[in-house]
Amino acid sequence: MILSDVTLREGDQMPGRNYSIEQKVTAGKKLDELGLAFIQPGFPITGEKDRTVIRRLASTTDAQIIALARAVEDDIEAAAVAEADVAEVFIPISDLQLEYSLQKPRNEVLRLAREAIDLATDHGLVPHLTLIDAFRTEPEHLSEVAIRFSDVGFVTLADTVGARTPISVRDLLSTLQEDVALSKIGVHFHDDMGVATANALAAHEVGVGKADVSVASLGERAGNSALEEVVTSGVVEHDVSFGVTKDKLIPTCRSVLDIRGNGRCWLAEGNTGVGSNGTRIGYPHSSHAP
C-alpha cells in the first residue's frame, strides 16, 4: 500500500484556518522529503491560491501532485491550468448522496465522471476517481464502478461520514475482492469514531493499494487517518513503512505543524523503529472542530 497525503487540502477545510501559499508550498516540500507517492495540496477550481500551490509543487516534488476536481468541465480545466500530475475526480455514489446532494440517478453521475476523466486524460493528467460515501453503498454498485473505470490510476472509496470500523471495512473490501483487484483501490477515512488509522491498517491487511493520510489527523470534523500513526503501526505490525522514510517521519510532522501554525503537538516517546525520538505525533482532537 502506498500513501497519499491530504494534509494541505483537508487542513484548509478546518474551521478558522486560512493557510497562505507560502505555508502550503513549504509544508508540501517538507512532506515530499518523506518519499510519499502522492500529495494532494488543494482544489484548484476554488481559486488562484490552490492553483499556484499545485503548480509550484508539481514542478519541484518527486511525489505526484493531485488536484481535486468534481466531475465538471471547469474543474478539470482548472486542474490542467494548475499543471497537476493527477486529477482526482470525486462523485457521490451512495443512494443518500445521489438523492440529496446531486438529485441525479447513478448512471447519469457515472456518465459525467466518464466525461471528466476522458477530459483529464486529453489534458495529459492521470485520472483518479473517488467515490463519496462508498462505505455506505451496496458492494455491487462499487464493483460496477471499479470495473467500469478500470482505466484510472485508483478508484478510492471514501468513508465520508466516518461511520465504519475495521470489521465492516474488512467485510466490504473482502466482498469487492471477488470481482475487483484491490491493488487498484484506494481508501479515505475520517476519524469521527476514532478508528481512521485502524481502518487504514485493516484495508492494508486486505490488500488495498493506496490510503489517504494527513499529518496529526488534520482535516475537517475529526480529521483523517494520521500519517504518523499509519506508518508507525505499519512498522510495528507488518515491518512496512508504506514507502515513507522512517527516520524523517517525526521531524517532518513537527515541521509541517510548525509551518502551518497549528499550535502545539504532543509526542509519546518510545522506540519502534520510526525514528530516534518518537513513536506518535498528535494534535488535540478538541481543536479539530468548534
mmCIF file of C-alpha atoms in Angstrom:
data_model
loop_
_atom_site.group_PDB
_atom_site.id
_atom_site.type_symbol
_atom_site.label_atom_id
_atom_site.label_comp_id
_atom_site.label_asym_id
_atom_site.label_seq_id
_atom_site.Cartn_x
_atom_site.Cartn_y
_atom_site.Cartn_z
ATOM 1 C CA MET A 1 0.000 0.000 0.000
ATOM 2 C CA ILE A 2 1.212 3.489 -0.851
ATOM 3 C CA LEU A 3 0.162 6.735 0.812
ATOM 4 C CA SER A 4 -1.439 9.917 -0.477
ATOM 5 C CA ASP A 5 -1.065 12.870 1.887
ATOM 6 C CA VAL A 6 -4.102 15.164 2.085
ATOM 7 C CA THR A 7 -2.880 17.436 4.915
ATOM 8 C CA LEU A 8 -2.666 20.563 2.775
ATOM 9 C CA ARG A 9 -6.160 20.258 1.340
ATOM 10 C CA GLU A 10 -8.003 18.807 4.337
ATOM 11 C CA GLY A 11 -6.274 21.167 6.771
ATOM 12 C CA ASP A 12 -7.530 24.134 4.781
ATOM 13 C CA GLN A 13 -11.110 22.902 5.284
ATOM 14 C CA MET A 14 -10.895 23.118 9.066
ATOM 15 C CA PRO A 15 -12.923 25.934 10.654
ATOM 16 C CA GLY A 16 -10.954 29.132 11.110
ATOM 17 C CA ARG A 17 -7.984 28.017 9.009
ATOM 18 C CA ASN A 18 -6.665 30.022 6.081
ATOM 19 C CA TYR A 19 -3.186 28.968 5.040
ATOM 20 C CA SER A 20 -1.058 31.092 2.768
ATOM 21 C CA ILE A 21 0.537 29.992 -0.485
ATOM 22 C CA GLU A 22 3.978 30.014 1.118
ATOM 23 C CA GLN A 23 2.822 27.938 4.084
ATOM 24 C CA LYS A 24 1.301 25.296 1.821
ATOM 25 C CA VAL A 25 4.253 25.185 -0.572
ATOM 26 C CA THR A 26 6.811 24.960 2.229
ATOM 27 C CA ALA A 27 4.822 22.251 4.024
ATOM 28 C CA GLY A 28 4.365 20.373 0.746
ATOM 29 C CA LYS A 29 8.105 20.337 0.092
ATOM 30 C CA LYS A 30 8.695 19.022 3.618
ATOM 31 C CA LEU A 31 6.159 16.234 3.060
ATOM 32 C CA ASP A 32 7.869 15.339 -0.201
ATOM 33 C CA GLU A 33 11.065 14.554 1.716
ATOM 34 C CA LEU A 34 9.257 11.589 3.275
ATOM 35 C CA GLY A 35 9.021 9.737 -0.032
ATOM 36 C CA LEU A 36 5.233 9.835 -0.248
ATOM 37 C CA ALA A 37 3.758 8.610 -3.516
ATOM 38 C CA PHE A 38 1.136 11.390 -3.740
ATOM 39 C CA ILE A 39 0.449 14.790 -2.199
ATOM 40 C CA GLN A 40 -2.934 16.479 -2.591
ATOM 41 C CA PRO A 41 -2.431 20.218 -1.957
ATOM 42 C CA GLY A 42 -5.822 21.558 -2.929
ATOM 43 C CA PHE A 43 -8.903 22.052 -5.047
ATOM 44 C CA PRO A 44 -7.871 24.331 -7.944
ATOM 45 C CA ILE A 45 -11.350 25.447 -9.002
ATOM 46 C CA THR A 46 -11.656 27.251 -5.634
ATOM 47 C CA GLY A 47 -9.161 29.941 -6.565
ATOM 48 C CA GLU A 48 -5.729 31.085 -7.624
ATOM 49 C CA LYS A 49 -4.165 30.200 -4.271
ATOM 50 C CA ASP A 50 -4.605 26.452 -4.716
ATOM 51 C CA ARG A 51 -3.723 26.637 -8.408
ATOM 52 C CA THR A 52 -0.464 28.392 -7.566
ATOM 53 C CA VAL A 53 0.387 25.917 -4.795
ATOM 54 C CA ILE A 54 -0.247 22.942 -7.076
ATOM 55 C CA ARG A 55 1.761 24.469 -9.921
ATOM 56 C CA ARG A 56 4.760 25.239 -7.716
ATOM 57 C CA LEU A 57 4.793 21.844 -6.051
ATOM 58 C CA ALA A 58 4.265 19.887 -9.267
ATOM 59 C CA SER A 59 7.400 21.428 -10.713
ATOM 60 C CA THR A 60 9.600 20.644 -7.710
ATOM 61 C CA THR A 61 8.471 17.445 -5.950
ATOM 62 C CA ASP A 62 9.141 13.778 -6.528
ATOM 63 C CA ALA A 63 5.634 12.959 -5.293
ATOM 64 C CA GLN A 64 2.830 13.084 -7.822
ATOM 65 C CA ILE A 65 0.733 16.199 -7.147
ATOM 66 C CA ILE A 66 -3.022 15.670 -7.077
ATOM 67 C CA ALA A 67 -5.659 18.271 -7.902
ATOM 68 C CA LEU A 68 -9.113 17.558 -6.532
ATOM 69 C CA ALA A 69 -11.952 18.048 -9.040
ATOM 70 C CA ARG A 70 -15.663 17.493 -9.366
ATOM 71 C CA ALA A 71 -16.973 15.768 -12.486
ATOM 72 C CA VAL A 72 -17.345 19.199 -14.070
ATOM 73 C CA GLU A 73 -15.512 20.555 -17.116
ATOM 74 C CA ASP A 74 -14.371 23.754 -15.378
ATOM 75 C CA ASP A 75 -12.831 21.754 -12.523
ATOM 76 C CA ILE A 76 -10.792 19.629 -14.914
ATOM 77 C CA GLU A 77 -9.675 22.713 -16.852
ATOM 78 C CA ALA A 78 -8.568 24.300 -13.559
ATOM 79 C CA ALA A 79 -6.539 21.196 -12.707
ATOM 80 C CA ALA A 80 -4.885 21.353 -16.112
ATOM 81 C CA VAL A 81 -4.113 25.068 -15.751
ATOM 82 C CA ALA A 82 -2.564 24.300 -12.361
ATOM 83 C CA GLU A 83 -0.294 21.757 -14.099
ATOM 84 C CA ALA A 84 -1.169 18.974 -11.677
ATOM 85 C CA ASP A 85 0.094 15.457 -12.284
ATOM 86 C CA VAL A 86 -3.186 13.812 -11.258
ATOM 87 C CA ALA A 87 -6.833 14.915 -11.451
ATOM 88 C CA GLU A 88 -8.768 13.199 -8.680
ATOM 89 C CA VAL A 89 -12.397 13.345 -9.763
ATOM 90 C CA PHE A 90 -14.913 12.796 -6.987
ATOM 91 C CA ILE A 91 -18.553 11.802 -7.310
ATOM 92 C CA PRO A 92 -21.294 10.752 -4.876
ATOM 93 C CA ILE A 93 -22.134 7.078 -5.084
ATOM 94 C CA SER A 94 -24.456 6.112 -2.211
ATOM 95 C CA ASP A 95 -28.216 6.292 -2.602
ATOM 96 C CA LEU A 96 -28.382 9.014 0.054
ATOM 97 C CA GLN A 97 -25.743 11.184 -1.605
ATOM 98 C CA LEU A 98 -27.214 10.756 -5.070
ATOM 99 C CA GLU A 99 -30.689 11.710 -3.883
ATOM 100 C CA TYR A 100 -29.843 14.619 -1.606
ATOM 101 C CA SER A 101 -26.542 16.020 -2.951
ATOM 102 C CA LEU A 102 -26.968 15.895 -6.723
ATOM 103 C CA GLN A 103 -30.552 14.786 -7.296
ATOM 104 C CA LYS A 104 -29.290 12.685 -10.198
ATOM 105 C CA PRO A 105 -29.514 8.941 -10.912
ATOM 106 C CA ARG A 106 -26.363 6.839 -10.586
ATOM 107 C CA ASN A 107 -25.998 6.220 -14.336
ATOM 108 C CA GLU A 108 -26.078 9.953 -15.055
ATOM 109 C CA VAL A 109 -23.393 10.627 -12.438
ATOM 110 C CA LEU A 110 -21.222 7.865 -13.886
ATOM 111 C CA ARG A 111 -21.648 9.382 -17.347
ATOM 112 C CA LEU A 112 -20.442 12.738 -16.027
ATOM 113 C CA ALA A 113 -17.493 11.018 -14.348
ATOM 114 C CA ARG A 114 -16.502 9.353 -17.616
ATOM 115 C CA GLU A 115 -16.600 12.677 -19.453
ATOM 116 C CA ALA A 116 -14.469 14.329 -16.774
ATOM 117 C CA ILE A 117 -11.938 11.510 -16.731
ATOM 118 C CA ASP A 118 -11.664 11.485 -20.515
ATOM 119 C CA LEU A 119 -11.135 15.252 -20.486
ATOM 120 C CA ALA A 120 -8.428 14.916 -17.834
ATOM 121 C CA THR A 121 -6.700 12.306 -19.971
ATOM 122 C CA ASP A 122 -6.913 14.583 -23.019
ATOM 123 C CA HIS A 123 -5.088 17.238 -20.970
ATOM 124 C CA GLY A 124 -2.303 14.810 -20.105
ATOM 125 C CA LEU A 125 -3.421 14.359 -16.496
ATOM 126 C CA VAL A 126 -3.524 10.963 -14.812
ATOM 127 C CA PRO A 127 -7.130 10.437 -13.687
ATOM 128 C CA HIS A 128 -8.150 9.000 -10.320
ATOM 129 C CA LEU A 129 -11.742 8.560 -9.152
ATOM 130 C CA THR A 130 -13.031 8.966 -5.585
ATOM 131 C CA LEU A 131 -16.465 7.682 -4.569
ATOM 132 C CA ILE A 132 -18.147 9.767 -1.868
ATOM 133 C CA ASP A 133 -19.858 7.739 0.868
ATOM 134 C CA ALA A 134 -18.651 4.487 -0.674
ATOM 135 C CA PHE A 135 -18.710 2.577 2.606
ATOM 136 C CA ARG A 136 -22.495 3.084 2.863
ATOM 137 C CA THR A 137 -23.014 1.853 -0.710
ATOM 138 C CA GLU A 138 -24.001 -1.630 -1.815
ATOM 139 C CA PRO A 139 -20.909 -3.642 -2.857
ATOM 140 C CA GLU A 140 -22.352 -4.473 -6.275
ATOM 141 C CA HIS A 141 -22.515 -0.772 -7.147
ATOM 142 C CA LEU A 142 -18.891 -0.282 -6.089
ATOM 143 C CA SER A 143 -17.761 -3.291 -8.123
ATOM 144 C CA GLU A 144 -19.620 -1.957 -11.146
ATOM 145 C CA VAL A 145 -17.830 1.388 -10.892
ATOM 146 C CA ALA A 146 -14.404 -0.145 -10.322
ATOM 147 C CA ILE A 147 -14.800 -2.363 -13.378
ATOM 148 C CA ARG A 148 -16.265 0.421 -15.496
ATOM 149 C CA PHE A 149 -13.359 2.729 -14.587
ATOM 150 C CA SER A 150 -10.549 0.198 -14.592
ATOM 151 C CA ASP A 151 -8.537 2.608 -16.760
ATOM 152 C CA VAL A 152 -7.994 5.132 -13.937
ATOM 153 C CA GLY A 153 -4.999 5.023 -11.605
ATOM 154 C CA PHE A 154 -7.059 4.335 -8.482
ATOM 155 C CA VAL A 155 -10.706 4.161 -7.516
ATOM 156 C CA THR A 156 -10.808 5.456 -3.937
ATOM 157 C CA LEU A 157 -13.578 4.503 -1.538
ATOM 158 C CA ALA A 158 -14.362 7.283 0.927
ATOM 159 C CA ASP A 159 -15.887 6.744 4.359
ATOM 160 C CA THR A 160 -17.168 10.298 4.082
ATOM 161 C CA VAL A 161 -19.106 10.447 7.353
ATOM 162 C CA GLY A 162 -16.673 8.371 9.410
ATOM 163 C CA ALA A 163 -19.231 5.651 10.061
ATOM 164 C CA ARG A 164 -17.190 2.466 9.630
ATOM 165 C CA THR A 165 -14.914 0.344 11.815
ATOM 166 C CA PRO A 166 -12.216 -2.204 10.882
ATOM 167 C CA ILE A 167 -14.674 -5.126 10.890
ATOM 168 C CA SER A 168 -17.016 -3.538 8.347
ATOM 169 C CA VAL A 169 -14.059 -2.215 6.324
ATOM 170 C CA ARG A 170 -12.634 -5.725 6.015
ATOM 171 C CA ASP A 171 -16.052 -7.178 5.180
ATOM 172 C CA LEU A 172 -16.723 -4.717 2.360
ATOM 173 C CA LEU A 173 -13.247 -4.948 0.840
ATOM 174 C CA SER A 174 -13.241 -8.748 1.037
ATOM 175 C CA THR A 175 -16.542 -8.800 -0.836
ATOM 176 C CA LEU A 176 -15.177 -6.464 -3.511
ATOM 177 C CA GLN A 177 -12.082 -8.629 -3.875
ATOM 178 C CA GLU A 178 -14.204 -11.282 -5.544
ATOM 179 C CA ASP A 179 -14.629 -9.002 -8.592
ATOM 180 C CA VAL A 180 -12.012 -6.254 -8.311
ATOM 181 C CA ALA A 181 -8.226 -6.064 -7.956
ATOM 182 C CA LEU A 182 -7.788 -4.331 -4.602
ATOM 183 C CA SER A 183 -4.341 -3.129 -5.680
ATOM 184 C CA LYS A 184 -6.232 -0.533 -7.777
ATOM 185 C CA ILE A 185 -8.462 0.510 -4.874
ATOM 186 C CA GLY A 186 -7.733 3.396 -2.513
ATOM 187 C CA VAL A 187 -9.345 4.284 0.810
ATOM 188 C CA HIS A 188 -10.132 7.585 2.549
ATOM 189 C CA PHE A 189 -11.256 7.518 6.179
ATOM 190 C CA HIS A 190 -12.498 10.109 8.650
ATOM 191 C CA ASP A 191 -11.850 9.790 12.367
ATOM 192 C CA ASP A 192 -15.312 10.531 13.782
ATOM 193 C CA MET A 193 -15.293 7.278 15.768
ATOM 194 C CA GLY A 194 -11.561 7.332 16.490
ATOM 195 C CA VAL A 195 -10.683 4.425 14.193
ATOM 196 C CA ALA A 196 -9.443 6.066 10.978
ATOM 197 C CA THR A 197 -5.915 4.716 11.485
ATOM 198 C CA ALA A 198 -7.217 1.254 12.371
ATOM 199 C CA ASN A 199 -9.418 1.316 9.271
ATOM 200 C CA ALA A 200 -6.458 2.177 7.035
ATOM 201 C CA LEU A 201 -4.462 -0.699 8.517
ATOM 202 C CA ALA A 202 -7.393 -3.071 8.039
ATOM 203 C CA ALA A 203 -7.564 -2.005 4.391
ATOM 204 C CA HIS A 204 -3.829 -2.659 4.031
ATOM 205 C CA GLU A 205 -4.211 -6.132 5.515
ATOM 206 C CA VAL A 206 -6.890 -6.991 2.963
ATOM 207 C CA GLY A 207 -4.677 -5.783 0.098
ATOM 208 C CA VAL A 208 -5.751 -2.244 -0.805
ATOM 209 C CA GLY A 209 -3.275 -0.314 -2.955
ATOM 210 C CA LYS A 210 -3.483 3.249 -1.542
ATOM 211 C CA ALA A 211 -4.618 5.107 1.570
ATOM 212 C CA ASP A 212 -5.161 8.831 2.182
ATOM 213 C CA VAL A 213 -3.473 10.198 5.317
ATOM 214 C CA SER A 214 -2.859 13.560 6.975
ATOM 215 C CA VAL A 215 -0.307 14.802 9.478
ATOM 216 C CA ALA A 216 -1.668 14.599 13.039
ATOM 217 C CA SER A 217 -5.047 13.673 11.533
ATOM 218 C CA LEU A 218 -5.622 17.274 10.395
ATOM 219 C CA GLY A 219 -8.836 17.582 8.450
ATOM 220 C CA GLU A 220 -12.461 18.611 8.589
ATOM 221 C CA ARG A 221 -14.540 17.390 11.540
ATOM 222 C CA ALA A 222 -12.465 14.768 13.390
ATOM 223 C CA GLY A 223 -9.787 14.566 10.704
ATOM 224 C CA ASN A 224 -8.383 11.677 8.696
ATOM 225 C CA SER A 225 -6.115 8.657 9.172
ATOM 226 C CA ALA A 226 -2.986 10.103 10.791
ATOM 227 C CA LEU A 227 0.124 9.773 8.637
ATOM 228 C CA GLU A 228 2.431 9.165 11.586
ATOM 229 C CA GLU A 229 0.086 6.617 13.192
ATOM 230 C CA VAL A 230 -0.395 4.643 9.978
ATOM 231 C CA VAL A 231 3.345 4.489 9.282
ATOM 232 C CA THR A 232 4.291 3.656 12.874
ATOM 233 C CA SER A 233 1.642 0.951 13.117
ATOM 234 C CA GLY A 234 2.730 -0.449 9.779
ATOM 235 C CA VAL A 235 6.307 -0.731 11.003
ATOM 236 C CA VAL A 236 5.303 -2.290 14.330
ATOM 237 C CA GLU A 237 2.747 -4.772 12.999
ATOM 238 C CA HIS A 238 3.921 -5.510 9.455
ATOM 239 C CA ASP A 239 7.510 -4.259 9.174
ATOM 240 C CA VAL A 240 6.433 -1.933 6.360
ATOM 241 C CA SER A 241 6.598 1.871 6.224
ATOM 242 C CA PHE A 242 4.462 2.285 3.084
ATOM 243 C CA GLY A 243 7.328 3.943 1.223
ATOM 244 C CA VAL A 244 7.922 6.591 3.891
ATOM 245 C CA THR A 245 11.453 7.344 5.093
ATOM 246 C CA LYS A 246 11.115 6.326 8.732
ATOM 247 C CA ASP A 247 13.832 8.432 10.311
ATOM 248 C CA LYS A 248 12.330 11.609 8.815
ATOM 249 C CA LEU A 249 8.764 10.894 9.919
ATOM 250 C CA ILE A 250 8.557 12.646 13.282
ATOM 251 C CA PRO A 251 10.775 15.660 12.427
ATOM 252 C CA THR A 252 8.777 16.217 9.240
ATOM 253 C CA CYS A 253 5.415 16.003 11.013
ATOM 254 C CA ARG A 254 6.622 18.501 13.606
ATOM 255 C CA SER A 255 7.912 20.818 10.868
ATOM 256 C CA VAL A 256 4.616 20.698 8.964
ATOM 257 C CA LEU A 257 2.662 21.570 12.103
ATOM 258 C CA ASP A 258 5.072 24.424 12.856
ATOM 259 C CA ILE A 259 4.919 25.777 9.289
ATOM 260 C CA ARG A 260 1.147 25.706 9.260
ATOM 261 C CA GLY A 261 0.886 27.291 12.707
ATOM 262 C CA ASN A 262 -1.262 24.537 14.147
ATOM 263 C CA GLY A 263 -0.130 25.176 17.697
ATOM 264 C CA ARG A 264 1.265 22.538 19.995
ATOM 265 C CA CYS A 265 1.630 18.879 19.230
ATOM 266 C CA TRP A 266 2.478 16.072 21.573
ATOM 267 C CA LEU A 267 4.830 13.152 21.168
ATOM 268 C CA ALA A 268 4.904 9.860 23.010
ATOM 269 C CA GLU A 269 8.494 8.848 23.487
ATOM 270 C CA GLY A 270 9.444 5.326 22.542
ATOM 271 C CA ASN A 271 11.467 3.127 20.270
ATOM 272 C CA THR A 272 9.565 1.453 17.448
ATOM 273 C CA GLY A 273 11.935 1.970 14.564
ATOM 274 C CA VAL A 274 10.232 5.053 13.127
ATOM 275 C CA GLY A 275 12.768 7.496 14.469
ATOM 276 C CA SER A 276 15.215 8.124 17.220
ATOM 277 C CA ASN A 277 12.897 10.111 19.439
ATOM 278 C CA GLY A 278 9.257 9.296 18.859
ATOM 279 C CA THR A 279 6.520 6.866 18.005
ATOM 280 C CA ARG A 280 3.471 9.039 17.632
ATOM 281 C CA ILE A 281 2.658 12.623 16.987
ATOM 282 C CA GLY A 282 -0.784 14.027 17.516
ATOM 283 C CA TYR A 283 -2.912 17.107 17.632
ATOM 284 C CA PRO A 284 -5.505 17.668 20.334
ATOM 285 C CA HIS A 285 -8.836 16.465 18.965
ATOM 286 C CA SER A 286 -10.691 19.319 20.629
ATOM 287 C CA SER A 287 -9.010 21.628 18.109
ATOM 288 C CA HIS A 288 -10.340 19.775 15.052
ATOM 289 C CA ALA A 289 -13.766 21.401 15.296
ATOM 290 C CA PRO A 290 -15.548 24.052 17.355
#
